[in-house]
């Protein structure tokens, strides 16, 4: 028994900032950002919130899955940037959807969050506790971004992605996940300063304290990712007695094109097996994997029976890989 994905959805704000817009805020250039990260533009909230984007992505996923809100037993929202502390974002989504039979809670594990949300939901479904789950990654990272720090503000964006899982009598692929709190200092955010979707120019003027924003040792995170992601992918394959040849797609957290390319190289896999959309969204933390999954689903790239390796990595530090078989 496992949780098969039977529908996906995503949402990104219509307002975008390209690299030239960023270059008006900090000393950088489109050329530098594209070369070092692969990012071209990012979507930024203008009135949307983490909860509103989560709701929109969820509605699209339910529609895609042909599942009604009443059928949902579990709603999990993975986020580090919710606009609400209490009640949790998942309960806000429940209210908006009218999914009154669902148990709801949030999960905070930064860019590994969606992988952990999938694992959590799949374990509940495999254990027979629930039959249908809605998992969402939603982030308003623009609220946590220091628009005066060129080491970070070039990277992040806002958006949400969702998937509907149903319990089915199919193979349960065992995930592999790790955490290392000793290295957490590489990427921190001590408290939050909510910019409420103000344009970045206004947000830049309203800075009050650096502790309100993400602070990152970019090189440390980069080195961690290119070492640990191939390792955890190999561990997941070994744990499930599978080989790389059996994997059709590697859907990695979309942090940086160079990280994805380095992982492909270390695994000696063709880059074509590593779809990317970070050029359009930047790093949307726990939303990046479900947004990419939804794009691939809606453009018909995913075929029934294909095996997909999802891998996330980020603050904590946390990282993990999980295999799914596509059924939609
Ligand atoms: N524009 C122009 N120059 C810049 C910029 C910029 N935006 N940022 C840094 N520089 C300069 C630096 O000052 C430095 O100049 P110097 O040599 O004169 O001192 C030079 O460029 C090189 O700086 P590095 O920090 O070494 O640049 P690097 O190649 O490492 O790229 C980056 C920086 C893009 C942040 C990279 O380290 C990276 O992508 N790291 C991974 C970050 C990541 O993915 N984080 C997300 C984790 S997921 C999560 O949990 C949210």
Coordinates of C-alpha atoms and ligand atoms in Angstrom, one line a residue:
X1 CA 0.0 0.0 0.0
X2 CA 1.2 3.5 -0.8
X3 CA 0.0 7.0 -1.7
X4 CA -0.1 7.5 -5.5
X5 CA -0.3 11.0 -6.9
X6 CA -3.6 11.3 -8.8
X7 CA -3.6 15.1 -9.4
X8 CA -1.3 18.1 -9.3
X9 CA -1.8 21.9 -9.3
X10 CA 0.3 25.0 -8.9
X11 CA 0.0 28.8 -8.7
X12 CA 2.5 31.6 -9.2
X13 CA 1.8 35.3 -8.8
X14 CA 1.5 37.1 -12.1
X15 CA 3.9 39.9 -11.1
X16 CA 7.5 39.0 -12.0
X17 CA 10.9 40.6 -11.4
X18 CA 13.6 39.8 -13.9
X19 CA 17.3 40.0 -13.2
X20 CA 17.4 43.6 -14.6
X21 CA 14.8 44.6 -11.9
X22 CA 17.1 43.1 -9.3
X23 CA 20.1 45.0 -10.7
X24 CA 18.2 48.2 -9.9
X25 CA 18.3 47.2 -6.2
X26 CA 21.8 45.7 -5.7
X27 CA 25.1 45.7 -7.6
X28 CA 24.6 42.8 -9.9
X29 CA 23.8 42.0 -13.5
X30 CA 21.5 39.7 -15.6
X31 CA 24.6 38.1 -17.0
X32 CA 26.1 37.3 -13.5
X33 CA 22.8 35.9 -12.1
X34 CA 22.1 33.7 -15.1
X35 CA 25.7 32.4 -15.2
X36 CA 25.9 31.6 -11.5
X37 CA 22.3 30.5 -10.9
X38 CA 20.4 30.0 -14.1
X39 CA 17.6 32.2 -12.7
X40 CA 16.1 34.7 -15.2
X41 CA 13.0 35.9 -13.4
X42 CA 10.9 35.1 -10.3
X43 CA 7.3 35.6 -9.4
X44 CA 6.6 37.9 -6.5
X45 CA 3.4 38.2 -4.4
X46 CA 1.4 41.4 -4.9
X47 CA -1.5 40.9 -2.6
X48 CA -1.3 37.1 -2.6
X49 CA -0.3 35.3 0.6
X50 CA 1.2 31.9 1.3
X51 CA -2.3 30.7 2.3
X52 CA -4.0 32.1 -0.8
X53 CA -1.5 30.6 -3.1
X54 CA -1.7 27.3 -1.3
X55 CA -5.5 27.4 -1.8
X56 CA -5.3 28.1 -5.5
X57 CA -2.7 25.3 -6.1
X58 CA -4.9 23.0 -4.0
X59 CA -8.1 23.7 -6.0
X60 CA -6.2 23.1 -9.3
X61 CA -4.8 19.8 -7.9
X62 CA -8.3 18.6 -6.7
X63 CA -9.7 19.5 -10.1
X64 CA -6.9 17.6 -11.8
X65 CA -7.5 14.6 -9.6
X66 CA -11.3 14.8 -9.8
X67 CA -11.4 14.6 -6.0
X68 CA -13.9 16.6 -3.9
X69 CA -12.9 18.6 -0.8
X70 CA -15.1 16.3 1.3
X71 CA -13.0 13.3 0.3
X72 CA -9.8 14.7 1.7
X73 CA -8.7 13.0 5.0
X74 CA -5.4 14.9 5.5
X75 CA -4.1 18.3 4.5
X76 CA -0.4 19.0 4.9
X77 CA 1.1 22.4 4.1
X78 CA 4.9 22.6 3.9
X79 CA 6.1 26.2 4.4
X80 CA 8.7 28.3 6.1
X81 CA 6.9 31.6 5.1
X82 CA 3.3 31.4 6.2
X83 CA 1.4 34.6 6.7
X84 CA -0.3 33.0 9.6
X85 CA 1.2 31.5 12.7
X86 CA -2.1 30.5 14.2
X87 CA -4.1 28.8 13.0
X88 CA -1.8 26.8 10.8
X89 CA -1.9 27.3 7.0
X90 CA -3.3 23.8 6.5
X91 CA -6.4 24.7 8.6
X92 CA -6.8 27.9 6.6
X93 CA -6.7 25.9 3.4
X94 CA -9.3 23.5 4.9
X95 CA -11.6 26.4 5.6
X96 CA -11.3 27.9 2.1
X97 CA -11.8 24.5 0.4
X98 CA -14.5 23.3 2.8
X99 CA -12.6 20.1 3.4
X100 CA -14.2 19.5 6.7
X101 CA -13.3 15.8 7.0
X102 CA -9.6 16.5 6.9
X103 CA -7.0 16.5 9.7
X104 CA -4.7 19.5 9.0
X105 CA -1.2 20.5 10.0
X106 CA 1.9 22.3 8.7
X107 CA 5.4 21.0 8.3
X108 CA 8.6 23.2 8.3
X109 CA 11.7 21.8 6.7
X110 CA 12.6 24.4 4.1
X111 CA 13.5 23.1 0.7
X112 CA 13.2 19.5 1.8
X113 CA 9.7 20.1 3.0
X114 CA 7.7 18.8 0.0
X115 CA 9.7 15.5 0.0
X116 CA 8.9 15.1 3.7
X117 CA 5.3 16.1 3.2
X118 CA 5.0 13.3 0.6
X119 CA 6.7 10.8 2.8
X120 CA 4.5 11.7 5.8
X121 CA 1.3 11.5 3.8
X122 CA 2.4 8.3 2.0
X123 CA 3.2 6.7 5.4
X124 CA -0.3 7.7 6.8
X125 CA -1.9 6.2 3.6
X126 CA 0.3 3.1 3.7
X127 CA -0.6 2.6 7.3
X128 CA -4.3 2.6 6.5
X129 CA -4.9 5.7 8.7
X130 CA -6.2 7.9 5.8
X131 CA -7.3 7.2 2.3
X132 CA -6.9 10.6 0.5
X133 CA -4.3 13.3 1.2
X134 CA -3.6 16.8 -0.1
X135 CA 0.0 18.0 0.2
X136 CA 1.0 21.5 -0.6
X137 CA 4.3 23.4 -0.7
X138 CA 3.7 27.2 -0.6
X139 CA 6.2 30.0 0.0
X140 CA 6.3 33.8 0.0
X141 CA 10.0 34.0 0.2
X142 CA 10.0 37.6 -0.9
X143 CA 8.9 38.4 2.7
X144 CA 12.0 36.7 4.1
X145 CA 14.4 38.2 1.5
X146 CA 16.8 41.0 2.3
X147 CA 16.5 43.0 -0.9
X148 CA 19.8 44.7 -0.1
X149 CA 21.8 41.5 0.0
X150 CA 23.0 40.5 -3.4
X151 CA 24.1 37.1 -2.1
X152 CA 20.5 36.0 -1.5
X153 CA 18.0 38.3 -3.2
X154 CA 18.9 37.1 -6.6
X155 CA 17.8 33.6 -5.8
X156 CA 14.4 33.4 -4.3
X157 CA 10.8 33.6 -5.6
X158 CA 7.2 33.0 -4.5
X159 CA 4.7 30.3 -5.5
X160 CA 2.8 27.1 -4.5
X161 CA 2.4 23.6 -5.8
X162 CA 0.1 20.8 -4.6
X163 CA -0.6 17.1 -5.1
X164 CA -3.5 14.8 -4.2
X165 CA -2.5 11.4 -3.0
X166 CA -4.8 8.3 -2.8
X167 CA -4.1 5.1 -1.0
X168 CA -3.6 2.3 -3.5
X169 CA -2.3 -1.2 -3.3
X170 CA 1.0 -0.4 -5.0
X171 CA 4.6 -0.7 -4.1
X172 CA 5.8 1.5 -1.2
X173 CA 9.2 2.9 -2.1
X174 CA 11.2 3.5 1.0
X175 CA 12.5 7.1 1.2
X176 CA 15.9 8.2 2.7
X177 CA 16.1 11.4 4.6
X178 CA 18.7 13.1 6.7
X179 CA 19.2 16.1 9.0
X180 CA 22.2 17.8 10.4
X181 CA 21.3 20.6 12.9
X182 CA 25.0 21.2 13.6
X183 CA 25.3 22.7 10.2
X184 CA 22.1 24.8 10.4
X185 CA 24.1 28.0 10.7
X186 CA 24.7 27.9 6.9
X187 CA 21.1 29.1 6.3
X188 CA 19.1 31.0 8.9
X189 CA 16.2 33.3 9.4
X190 CA 15.7 34.4 13.0
X191 CA 12.3 36.1 12.8
X192 CA 10.0 37.6 10.2
X193 CA 9.3 41.0 8.8
X194 CA 6.1 40.7 6.7
X195 CA 6.3 43.0 3.7
X196 CA 2.7 42.1 2.8
X197 CA 3.5 41.9 -0.9
X198 CA 4.9 45.5 -1.2
X199 CA 7.0 45.9 -4.3
X200 CA 10.6 45.1 -3.7
X201 CA 11.6 48.8 -4.0
X202 CA 9.3 49.7 -1.1
X203 CA 10.4 46.6 0.8
X204 CA 14.0 47.6 0.4
X205 CA 13.3 50.9 2.1
X206 CA 11.4 49.3 4.9
X207 CA 14.3 47.1 6.2
X208 CA 14.5 47.1 9.9
X209 CA 16.8 44.4 11.0
X210 CA 18.8 41.8 9.1
X211 CA 17.6 39.1 11.5
X212 CA 14.2 39.3 9.8
X213 CA 15.6 37.9 6.6
X214 CA 17.3 34.8 5.3
X215 CA 21.0 34.8 5.8
X216 CA 23.1 32.3 3.9
X217 CA 26.6 31.1 3.4
X218 CA 26.0 30.4 -0.3
X219 CA 29.2 28.5 -0.9
X220 CA 28.6 26.2 2.1
X221 CA 25.1 25.4 0.9
X222 CA 26.3 24.9 -2.6
X223 CA 29.0 22.4 -1.5
X224 CA 26.6 20.6 0.8
X225 CA 24.0 20.2 -2.0
X226 CA 26.4 18.8 -4.6
X227 CA 27.8 16.3 -2.2
X228 CA 24.8 15.1 -0.3
X229 CA 22.1 15.0 -3.1
X230 CA 23.9 12.4 -5.2
X231 CA 24.7 10.4 -2.1
X232 CA 21.1 10.4 -0.9
X233 CA 19.8 9.5 -4.4
X234 CA 22.2 6.5 -4.4
X235 CA 21.0 5.5 -0.9
X236 CA 17.4 5.6 -2.0
X237 CA 18.1 3.4 -5.0
X238 CA 20.0 0.9 -2.8
X239 CA 17.3 0.9 -0.2
X240 CA 14.8 -0.1 -2.9
X241 CA 17.1 -2.4 -4.7
X242 CA 16.9 -0.3 -7.8
X243 CA 19.4 1.0 -10.4
X244 CA 19.7 4.5 -11.9
X245 CA 18.6 3.1 -15.3
X246 CA 15.1 2.5 -13.8
X247 CA 14.7 6.2 -13.0
X248 CA 13.0 8.2 -15.8
X249 CA 13.1 11.6 -14.1
X250 CA 15.1 13.3 -11.3
X251 CA 12.9 16.1 -10.0
X252 CA 15.3 18.1 -7.8
X253 CA 14.6 21.1 -5.6
X254 CA 15.1 24.0 -8.0
X255 CA 17.8 26.0 -6.1
X256 CA 20.5 26.7 -8.7
X257 CA 21.1 25.3 -12.2
X258 CA 24.7 24.7 -11.4
X259 CA 23.7 22.4 -8.4
X260 CA 21.3 20.4 -10.7
X261 CA 24.1 20.1 -13.3
X262 CA 26.7 19.0 -10.7
X263 CA 24.3 16.3 -9.4
X264 CA 23.7 15.0 -12.9
X265 CA 27.4 14.9 -13.5
X266 CA 28.2 13.1 -10.3
X267 CA 25.6 10.5 -11.0
X268 CA 26.8 10.3 -14.6
X269 CA 23.3 10.7 -15.8
X270 CA 22.2 12.8 -18.9
X271 CA 21.0 16.3 -17.9
X272 CA 17.8 15.6 -19.9
X273 CA 16.6 13.4 -17.0
X274 CA 16.8 16.5 -14.8
X275 CA 14.0 18.9 -15.8
X276 CA 14.4 22.5 -14.6
X277 CA 12.1 25.5 -14.4
X278 CA 14.2 27.6 -11.9
X279 CA 14.9 30.1 -14.8
X280 CA 11.2 31.1 -14.5
X281 CA 10.6 30.9 -10.7
X282 CA 13.9 31.1 -8.9
X283 CA 14.2 29.1 -5.7
X284 CA 10.7 28.7 -4.2
X285 CA 11.8 26.4 -1.4
X286 CA 9.2 23.7 -0.6
X287 CA 7.0 24.8 -3.6
X288 CA 9.7 24.1 -6.2
X289 CA 9.3 20.4 -6.6
X290 CA 5.4 20.4 -6.8
X291 CA 5.4 23.3 -9.2
X292 CA 7.8 21.4 -11.5
X293 CA 5.8 18.2 -11.1
X294 CA 2.6 20.0 -12.1
X295 CA 4.2 21.5 -15.1
X296 CA 5.5 18.1 -16.3
X297 CA 2.1 16.5 -15.6
X298 CA 0.1 19.2 -17.5
X299 CA 2.5 19.2 -20.5
X300 CA 2.1 15.4 -20.8
X301 CA 5.8 14.6 -20.0
X302 CA 5.0 12.1 -17.2
X303 CA 3.7 8.7 -18.4
X304 CA 2.1 6.0 -16.4
X305 CA 4.7 3.6 -15.0
X306 CA 7.6 6.1 -15.1
X307 CA 9.7 6.2 -11.9
X308 CA 10.5 9.6 -10.6
X309 CA 13.2 10.4 -8.0
X310 CA 12.3 13.5 -6.0
X311 CA 15.2 15.1 -4.0
X312 CA 15.1 18.1 -1.7
X313 CA 17.8 19.8 0.3
X314 CA 18.1 23.0 2.3
X315 CA 18.0 24.8 5.6
X316 CA 18.3 22.7 8.8
X317 CA 20.3 21.3 7.2
X318 CA 17.9 18.8 5.8
X319 CA 18.0 16.6 2.7
X320 CA 16.2 13.5 1.3
X321 CA 15.2 11.5 -1.7
X322 CA 12.0 9.6 -2.4
X323 CA 10.9 7.5 -5.4
X324 CA 7.4 7.6 -6.8
X325 CA 5.8 5.7 -9.7
X326 CA 3.6 7.9 -11.9
X327 CA 0.0 6.7 -12.2
X328 CA -2.1 9.7 -13.5
Ligands
LIG1 N1 26.2 39.8 -8.4 C1 27.5 40.1 -8.7 N2 28.5 39.6 -7.9 C2 28.2 38.9 -6.8 C3 26.9 38.6 -6.5 C4 25.8 39.1 -7.3 N3 24.5 38.9 -7.0 N4 26.9 37.9 -5.3 C5 28.2 37.7 -5.0 N5 28.9 38.3 -5.9 C6 30.4 38.4 -5.9 C7 31.0 38.2 -4.6 O1 31.1 39.4 -3.8 C8 32.4 37.7 -5.0 O2 33.2 38.7 -5.3 P1 34.8 38.8 -4.9 O3 35.4 37.6 -5.6 O4 35.2 40.1 -5.4 O5 34.8 38.7 -3.4 C9 32.1 36.8 -6.2 O6 30.9 37.4 -6.8 C10 32.0 35.4 -5.9 O7 31.1 35.2 -4.8 P2 30.6 33.8 -4.3 O8 29.8 33.9 -3.1 O9 31.8 32.9 -4.3 O10 29.7 33.4 -5.6 P3 29.2 31.9 -5.9 O11 29.7 31.5 -7.2 O12 29.3 31.0 -4.8 O13 27.6 32.2 -6.2 C11 25.6 31.8 -5.0 C12 26.8 32.7 -5.1 C13 24.8 32.0 -6.3 C14 24.7 32.3 -3.9 C15 26.0 30.3 -4.9 O14 26.9 30.2 -3.8 C16 24.8 29.5 -4.6 O15 23.9 29.3 -5.5 N6 24.8 28.8 -3.5 C17 23.7 27.9 -3.1 C18 22.6 28.7 -2.6 C19 21.3 27.9 -2.5 O16 21.0 27.1 -3.3 N7 20.6 28.2 -1.4 C20 19.3 27.7 -1.2 C21 19.3 26.6 -0.4 S1 17.7 26.0 -0.3 C22 16.9 26.6 1.1 O17 16.9 25.9 2.1 C23 16.2 28.0 1.0

